[in-house]
Amino acid sequence: MNFVKMHGIGNDFVFINGIRLKFPNPEKNSRLLCDRRKGIGADQLLIVKKSKKADFMMEIYNADGSCVEMCGNGIRCLAKYVTDEKLTSKKELTVETLAGIQKIRILSKDRYEVDMGEPILKANLIPMKLKGRVINRPIRLEGREYRVTCVSMGNPHCVLFVDDLPKYPVTQLGPLLERFYLFPKRTNVEFVEIDSSSEIHMRTWERGAGETLACGSGACAAVVASRLNHLTENKVHVKLLGGSLDIEWSRSDNHIYMTGTAATVFKGEIEI
């Protein structure tokens, strides 16, 4: 089976052309392909398919086999993938995901802008087992209090503002928050340090993948949370372990716009 390995600022993916072939048992085979010792190695498996509602459909599977709604870095890579594979010549694309229809503009050969839609702030829609908005709300975990702001960008995110981000215990706290009882579908967790009103640093613990070098939807959620807590402006440069993204929460339509790069690593063939 042919594949393409890609990454968006270090968040890496295995792409399969589901238009030309039927990919068997994606829950099982995503674990195989994403395994960094026994497979190709990636954070997620992305399958590109035909869509009746958009130019393409994107199915996303985590390294643990779970299916997820949306991936911001992955959708930029999809735009590069379908262009490079000559599946389209359009400069503006629509992509069907479990989070809805996403729009992408190709700005240059390797740079893309994604309309991520409106952030969802109602707790029951994130989803969380709470009411109203969750903005700087205290929760108790293993005897300590943490203040969290929660957002959905089509997938759930829990944002914490921290000091000394490089030394923060992301790999210890991340999995505990991911599976915290308030999140019935688990959650992604963003650890954010504010540099200025227009720049933040961030580390991400991704649901089903662990700590990754970057998370596009997480960067969007982090900017929404930063703005809701009056810590930044609407346009923010987000620095992640694998690179940077430019995020804007538009005042005109309330949508989040994410701009960043996508790259091909290599192509290959694997038996499954």
JSON list of C-alpha atoms in Angstrom, two decimals, residues 22-139:
[
{"chain": "A", "resi": 22, "resn": "LYS", "atom": "CA", "xyz": [-10.22, 0.95, 0.22]},
{"chain": "A", "resi": 23, "resn": "PHE", "atom": "CA", "xyz": [-8.18, 1.05, 3.41]},
{"chain": "A", "resi": 24, "resn": "PRO", "atom": "CA", "xyz": [-9.03, -1.93, 5.65]},
{"chain": "A", "resi": 25, "resn": "ASN", "atom": "CA", "xyz": [-9.63, -1.77, 9.41]},
{"chain": "A", "resi": 26, "resn": "PRO", "atom": "CA", "xyz": [-8.31, 1.77, 10.05]},
{"chain": "A", "resi": 27, "resn": "GLU", "atom": "CA", "xyz": [-8.64, 1.49, 13.84]},
{"chain": "A", "resi": 28, "resn": "LYS", "atom": "CA", "xyz": [-6.24, -1.46, 13.92]},
{"chain": "A", "resi": 29, "resn": "ASN", "atom": "CA", "xyz": [-3.96, -0.43, 11.08]},
{"chain": "A", "resi": 30, "resn": "SER", "atom": "CA", "xyz": [-3.51, 3.13, 12.35]},
{"chain": "A", "resi": 31, "resn": "ARG", "atom": "CA", "xyz": [-1.81, 1.64, 15.40]},
{"chain": "A", "resi": 32, "resn": "LEU", "atom": "CA", "xyz": [0.48, -0.35, 13.11]},
{"chain": "A", "resi": 33, "resn": "LEU", "atom": "CA", "xyz": [1.35, 2.48, 10.73]},
{"chain": "A", "resi": 34, "resn": "CYS", "atom": "CA", "xyz": [1.82, 5.11, 13.45]},
{"chain": "A", "resi": 35, "resn": "ASP", "atom": "CA", "xyz": [4.10, 2.88, 15.56]},
{"chain": "A", "resi": 36, "resn": "ARG", "atom": "CA", "xyz": [7.53, 4.55, 15.57]},
{"chain": "A", "resi": 37, "resn": "ARG", "atom": "CA", "xyz": [9.40, 1.27, 16.11]},
{"chain": "A", "resi": 38, "resn": "LYS", "atom": "CA", "xyz": [7.40, -1.27, 14.11]},
{"chain": "A", "resi": 39, "resn": "GLY", "atom": "CA", "xyz": [5.69, 0.94, 11.52]},
{"chain": "A", "resi": 40, "resn": "ILE", "atom": "CA", "xyz": [6.20, 4.19, 9.65]},
{"chain": "A", "resi": 41, "resn": "GLY", "atom": "CA", "xyz": [5.82, 6.38, 12.71]},
{"chain": "A", "resi": 42, "resn": "ALA", "atom": "CA", "xyz": [3.35, 9.26, 13.09]},
{"chain": "A", "resi": 43, "resn": "ASP", "atom": "CA", "xyz": [1.02, 11.05, 15.47]},
{"chain": "A", "resi": 44, "resn": "GLN", "atom": "CA", "xyz": [-1.98, 10.27, 13.27]},
{"chain": "A", "resi": 45, "resn": "LEU", "atom": "CA", "xyz": [-3.19, 8.42, 10.18]},
{"chain": "A", "resi": 46, "resn": "LEU", "atom": "CA", "xyz": [-5.15, 10.54, 7.69]},
{"chain": "A", "resi": 47, "resn": "ILE", "atom": "CA", "xyz": [-7.27, 8.97, 4.95]},
{"chain": "A", "resi": 48, "resn": "VAL", "atom": "CA", "xyz": [-8.37, 11.20, 2.05]},
{"chain": "A", "resi": 49, "resn": "LYS", "atom": "CA", "xyz": [-11.73, 10.22, 0.56]},
{"chain": "A", "resi": 50, "resn": "LYS", "atom": "CA", "xyz": [-14.37, 11.50, -1.83]},
{"chain": "A", "resi": 51, "resn": "SER", "atom": "CA", "xyz": [-17.09, 13.70, -0.37]},
{"chain": "A", "resi": 52, "resn": "LYS", "atom": "CA", "xyz": [-20.63, 14.52, -1.49]},
{"chain": "A", "resi": 53, "resn": "LYS", "atom": "CA", "xyz": [-20.56, 17.73, 0.55]},
{"chain": "A", "resi": 54, "resn": "ALA", "atom": "CA", "xyz": [-17.07, 19.13, -0.12]},
{"chain": "A", "resi": 55, "resn": "ASP", "atom": "CA", "xyz": [-14.02, 18.76, -2.35]},
{"chain": "A", "resi": 56, "resn": "PHE", "atom": "CA", "xyz": [-12.62, 16.02, -0.11]},
{"chain": "A", "resi": 57, "resn": "MET", "atom": "CA", "xyz": [-13.33, 14.10, 3.08]},
{"chain": "A", "resi": 58, "resn": "MET", "atom": "CA", "xyz": [-10.66, 13.60, 5.77]},
{"chain": "A", "resi": 59, "resn": "GLU", "atom": "CA", "xyz": [-10.77, 10.68, 8.23]},
{"chain": "A", "resi": 60, "resn": "ILE", "atom": "CA", "xyz": [-8.37, 10.97, 11.17]},
{"chain": "A", "resi": 61, "resn": "TYR", "atom": "CA", "xyz": [-7.12, 8.18, 13.43]},
{"chain": "A", "resi": 62, "resn": "ASN", "atom": "CA", "xyz": [-4.81, 8.65, 16.39]},
{"chain": "A", "resi": 63, "resn": "ALA", "atom": "CA", "xyz": [-1.78, 6.48, 17.07]},
{"chain": "A", "resi": 64, "resn": "ASP", "atom": "CA", "xyz": [-3.90, 4.55, 19.60]},
{"chain": "A", "resi": 65, "resn": "GLY", "atom": "CA", "xyz": [-6.55, 3.73, 16.98]},
{"chain": "A", "resi": 66, "resn": "SER", "atom": "CA", "xyz": [-9.19, 6.20, 18.15]},
{"chain": "A", "resi": 67, "resn": "CYS", "atom": "CA", "xyz": [-11.04, 8.24, 15.53]},
{"chain": "A", "resi": 68, "resn": "VAL", "atom": "CA", "xyz": [-11.05, 12.02, 16.05]},
{"chain": "A", "resi": 69, "resn": "GLU", "atom": "CA", "xyz": [-13.05, 14.92, 14.69]},
{"chain": "A", "resi": 70, "resn": "MET", "atom": "CA", "xyz": [-10.51, 17.42, 13.40]},
{"chain": "A", "resi": 71, "resn": "CYS", "atom": "CA", "xyz": [-6.80, 18.19, 13.08]},
{"chain": "A", "resi": 72, "resn": "GLY", "atom": "CA", "xyz": [-5.58, 21.67, 12.19]},
{"chain": "A", "resi": 73, "resn": "ASN", "atom": "CA", "xyz": [-2.05, 20.70, 11.18]},
{"chain": "A", "resi": 74, "resn": "GLY", "atom": "CA", "xyz": [-3.40, 17.68, 9.33]},
{"chain": "A", "resi": 75, "resn": "ILE", "atom": "CA", "xyz": [-5.80, 19.69, 7.21]},
{"chain": "A", "resi": 76, "resn": "ARG", "atom": "CA", "xyz": [-2.96, 21.96, 6.02]},
{"chain": "A", "resi": 77, "resn": "CYS", "atom": "CA", "xyz": [-1.02, 18.85, 5.06]},
{"chain": "A", "resi": 78, "resn": "LEU", "atom": "CA", "xyz": [-4.10, 17.56, 3.25]},
{"chain": "A", "resi": 79, "resn": "ALA", "atom": "CA", "xyz": [-4.15, 20.68, 1.09]},
{"chain": "A", "resi": 80, "resn": "LYS", "atom": "CA", "xyz": [-0.53, 20.06, 0.10]},
{"chain": "A", "resi": 81, "resn": "TYR", "atom": "CA", "xyz": [-1.17, 16.34, -0.39]},
{"chain": "A", "resi": 82, "resn": "VAL", "atom": "CA", "xyz": [-4.12, 16.69, -2.79]},
{"chain": "A", "resi": 83, "resn": "THR", "atom": "CA", "xyz": [-2.26, 19.40, -4.73]},
{"chain": "A", "resi": 84, "resn": "ASP", "atom": "CA", "xyz": [1.00, 17.43, -5.01]},
{"chain": "A", "resi": 85, "resn": "GLU", "atom": "CA", "xyz": [-0.87, 14.23, -5.93]},
{"chain": "A", "resi": 86, "resn": "LYS", "atom": "CA", "xyz": [-2.72, 16.21, -8.62]},
{"chain": "A", "resi": 87, "resn": "LEU", "atom": "CA", "xyz": [-6.12, 15.42, -7.14]},
{"chain": "A", "resi": 88, "resn": "THR", "atom": "CA", "xyz": [-7.09, 19.08, -7.55]},
{"chain": "A", "resi": 89, "resn": "SER", "atom": "CA", "xyz": [-5.84, 22.33, -9.06]},
{"chain": "A", "resi": 90, "resn": "LYS", "atom": "CA", "xyz": [-7.99, 24.58, -6.86]},
{"chain": "A", "resi": 91, "resn": "LYS", "atom": "CA", "xyz": [-6.47, 27.29, -4.67]},
{"chain": "A", "resi": 92, "resn": "GLU", "atom": "CA", "xyz": [-9.40, 27.24, -2.28]},
{"chain": "A", "resi": 93, "resn": "LEU", "atom": "CA", "xyz": [-10.65, 23.90, -0.94]},
{"chain": "A", "resi": 94, "resn": "THR", "atom": "CA", "xyz": [-13.44, 22.57, 1.23]},
{"chain": "A", "resi": 95, "resn": "VAL", "atom": "CA", "xyz": [-12.87, 19.48, 3.37]},
{"chain": "A", "resi": 96, "resn": "GLU", "atom": "CA", "xyz": [-15.50, 17.40, 5.13]},
{"chain": "A", "resi": 97, "resn": "THR", "atom": "CA", "xyz": [-14.54, 16.33, 8.66]},
{"chain": "A", "resi": 98, "resn": "LEU", "atom": "CA", "xyz": [-16.43, 15.00, 11.67]},
{"chain": "A", "resi": 99, "resn": "ALA", "atom": "CA", "xyz": [-16.29, 18.59, 12.96]},
{"chain": "A", "resi": 100, "resn": "GLY", "atom": "CA", "xyz": [-18.00, 19.94, 9.83]},
{"chain": "A", "resi": 101, "resn": "ILE", "atom": "CA", "xyz": [-16.85, 21.51, 6.56]},
{"chain": "A", "resi": 102, "resn": "GLN", "atom": "CA", "xyz": [-13.47, 23.26, 6.77]},
{"chain": "A", "resi": 103, "resn": "LYS", "atom": "CA", "xyz": [-12.18, 25.82, 4.25]},
{"chain": "A", "resi": 104, "resn": "ILE", "atom": "CA", "xyz": [-8.54, 26.14, 3.19]},
{"chain": "A", "resi": 105, "resn": "ARG", "atom": "CA", "xyz": [-6.74, 28.78, 1.11]},
{"chain": "A", "resi": 106, "resn": "ILE", "atom": "CA", "xyz": [-3.43, 27.92, -0.53]},
{"chain": "A", "resi": 107, "resn": "LEU", "atom": "CA", "xyz": [-1.28, 31.03, -0.02]},
{"chain": "A", "resi": 108, "resn": "SER", "atom": "CA", "xyz": [1.93, 29.64, -1.56]},
{"chain": "A", "resi": 109, "resn": "LYS", "atom": "CA", "xyz": [3.56, 26.29, -2.28]},
{"chain": "A", "resi": 110, "resn": "ASP", "atom": "CA", "xyz": [3.95, 25.37, 1.38]},
{"chain": "A", "resi": 111, "resn": "ARG", "atom": "CA", "xyz": [1.84, 27.92, 3.29]},
{"chain": "A", "resi": 112, "resn": "TYR", "atom": "CA", "xyz": [-1.88, 27.60, 3.97]},
{"chain": "A", "resi": 113, "resn": "GLU", "atom": "CA", "xyz": [-4.69, 29.42, 5.75]},
{"chain": "A", "resi": 114, "resn": "VAL", "atom": "CA", "xyz": [-7.48, 27.38, 7.34]},
{"chain": "A", "resi": 115, "resn": "ASP", "atom": "CA", "xyz": [-10.85, 28.76, 8.40]},
{"chain": "A", "resi": 116, "resn": "MET", "atom": "CA", "xyz": [-11.32, 26.75, 11.59]},
{"chain": "A", "resi": 117, "resn": "GLY", "atom": "CA", "xyz": [-14.83, 28.08, 12.20]},
{"chain": "A", "resi": 118, "resn": "GLU", "atom": "CA", "xyz": [-16.25, 29.51, 15.42]},
{"chain": "A", "resi": 119, "resn": "PRO", "atom": "CA", "xyz": [-14.97, 28.34, 18.79]},
{"chain": "A", "resi": 120, "resn": "ILE", "atom": "CA", "xyz": [-17.50, 26.46, 20.90]},
{"chain": "A", "resi": 121, "resn": "LEU", "atom": "CA", "xyz": [-17.60, 27.65, 24.51]},
{"chain": "A", "resi": 122, "resn": "LYS", "atom": "CA", "xyz": [-20.69, 26.02, 26.02]},
{"chain": "A", "resi": 123, "resn": "ALA", "atom": "CA", "xyz": [-19.48, 23.24, 28.30]},
{"chain": "A", "resi": 124, "resn": "ASN", "atom": "CA", "xyz": [-22.09, 20.68, 27.28]},
{"chain": "A", "resi": 125, "resn": "LEU", "atom": "CA", "xyz": [-21.06, 21.07, 23.62]},
{"chain": "A", "resi": 126, "resn": "ILE", "atom": "CA", "xyz": [-17.29, 20.74, 24.20]},
{"chain": "A", "resi": 127, "resn": "PRO", "atom": "CA", "xyz": [-18.34, 18.27, 25.74]},
{"chain": "A", "resi": 128, "resn": "MET", "atom": "CA", "xyz": [-17.93, 18.61, 29.50]},
{"chain": "A", "resi": 129, "resn": "LYS", "atom": "CA", "xyz": [-20.05, 17.53, 32.44]},
{"chain": "A", "resi": 130, "resn": "LEU", "atom": "CA", "xyz": [-20.56, 21.16, 33.45]},
{"chain": "A", "resi": 131, "resn": "LYS", "atom": "CA", "xyz": [-22.89, 24.04, 32.58]},
{"chain": "A", "resi": 132, "resn": "GLY", "atom": "CA", "xyz": [-22.16, 27.41, 31.04]},
{"chain": "A", "resi": 133, "resn": "ARG", "atom": "CA", "xyz": [-18.70, 28.54, 29.98]},
{"chain": "A", "resi": 134, "resn": "VAL", "atom": "CA", "xyz": [-15.54, 27.19, 31.56]},
{"chain": "A", "resi": 135, "resn": "ILE", "atom": "CA", "xyz": [-13.23, 30.21, 31.78]},
{"chain": "A", "resi": 136, "resn": "ASN", "atom": "CA", "xyz": [-10.49, 30.23, 34.42]},
{"chain": "A", "resi": 137, "resn": "ARG", "atom": "CA", "xyz": [-12.54, 27.73, 36.41]},
{"chain": "A", "resi": 138, "resn": "PRO", "atom": "CA", "xyz": [-10.87, 25.81, 39.26]},
{"chain": "A", "resi": 139, "resn": "ILE", "atom": "CA", "xyz": [-10.79, 22.02, 39.22]}
]
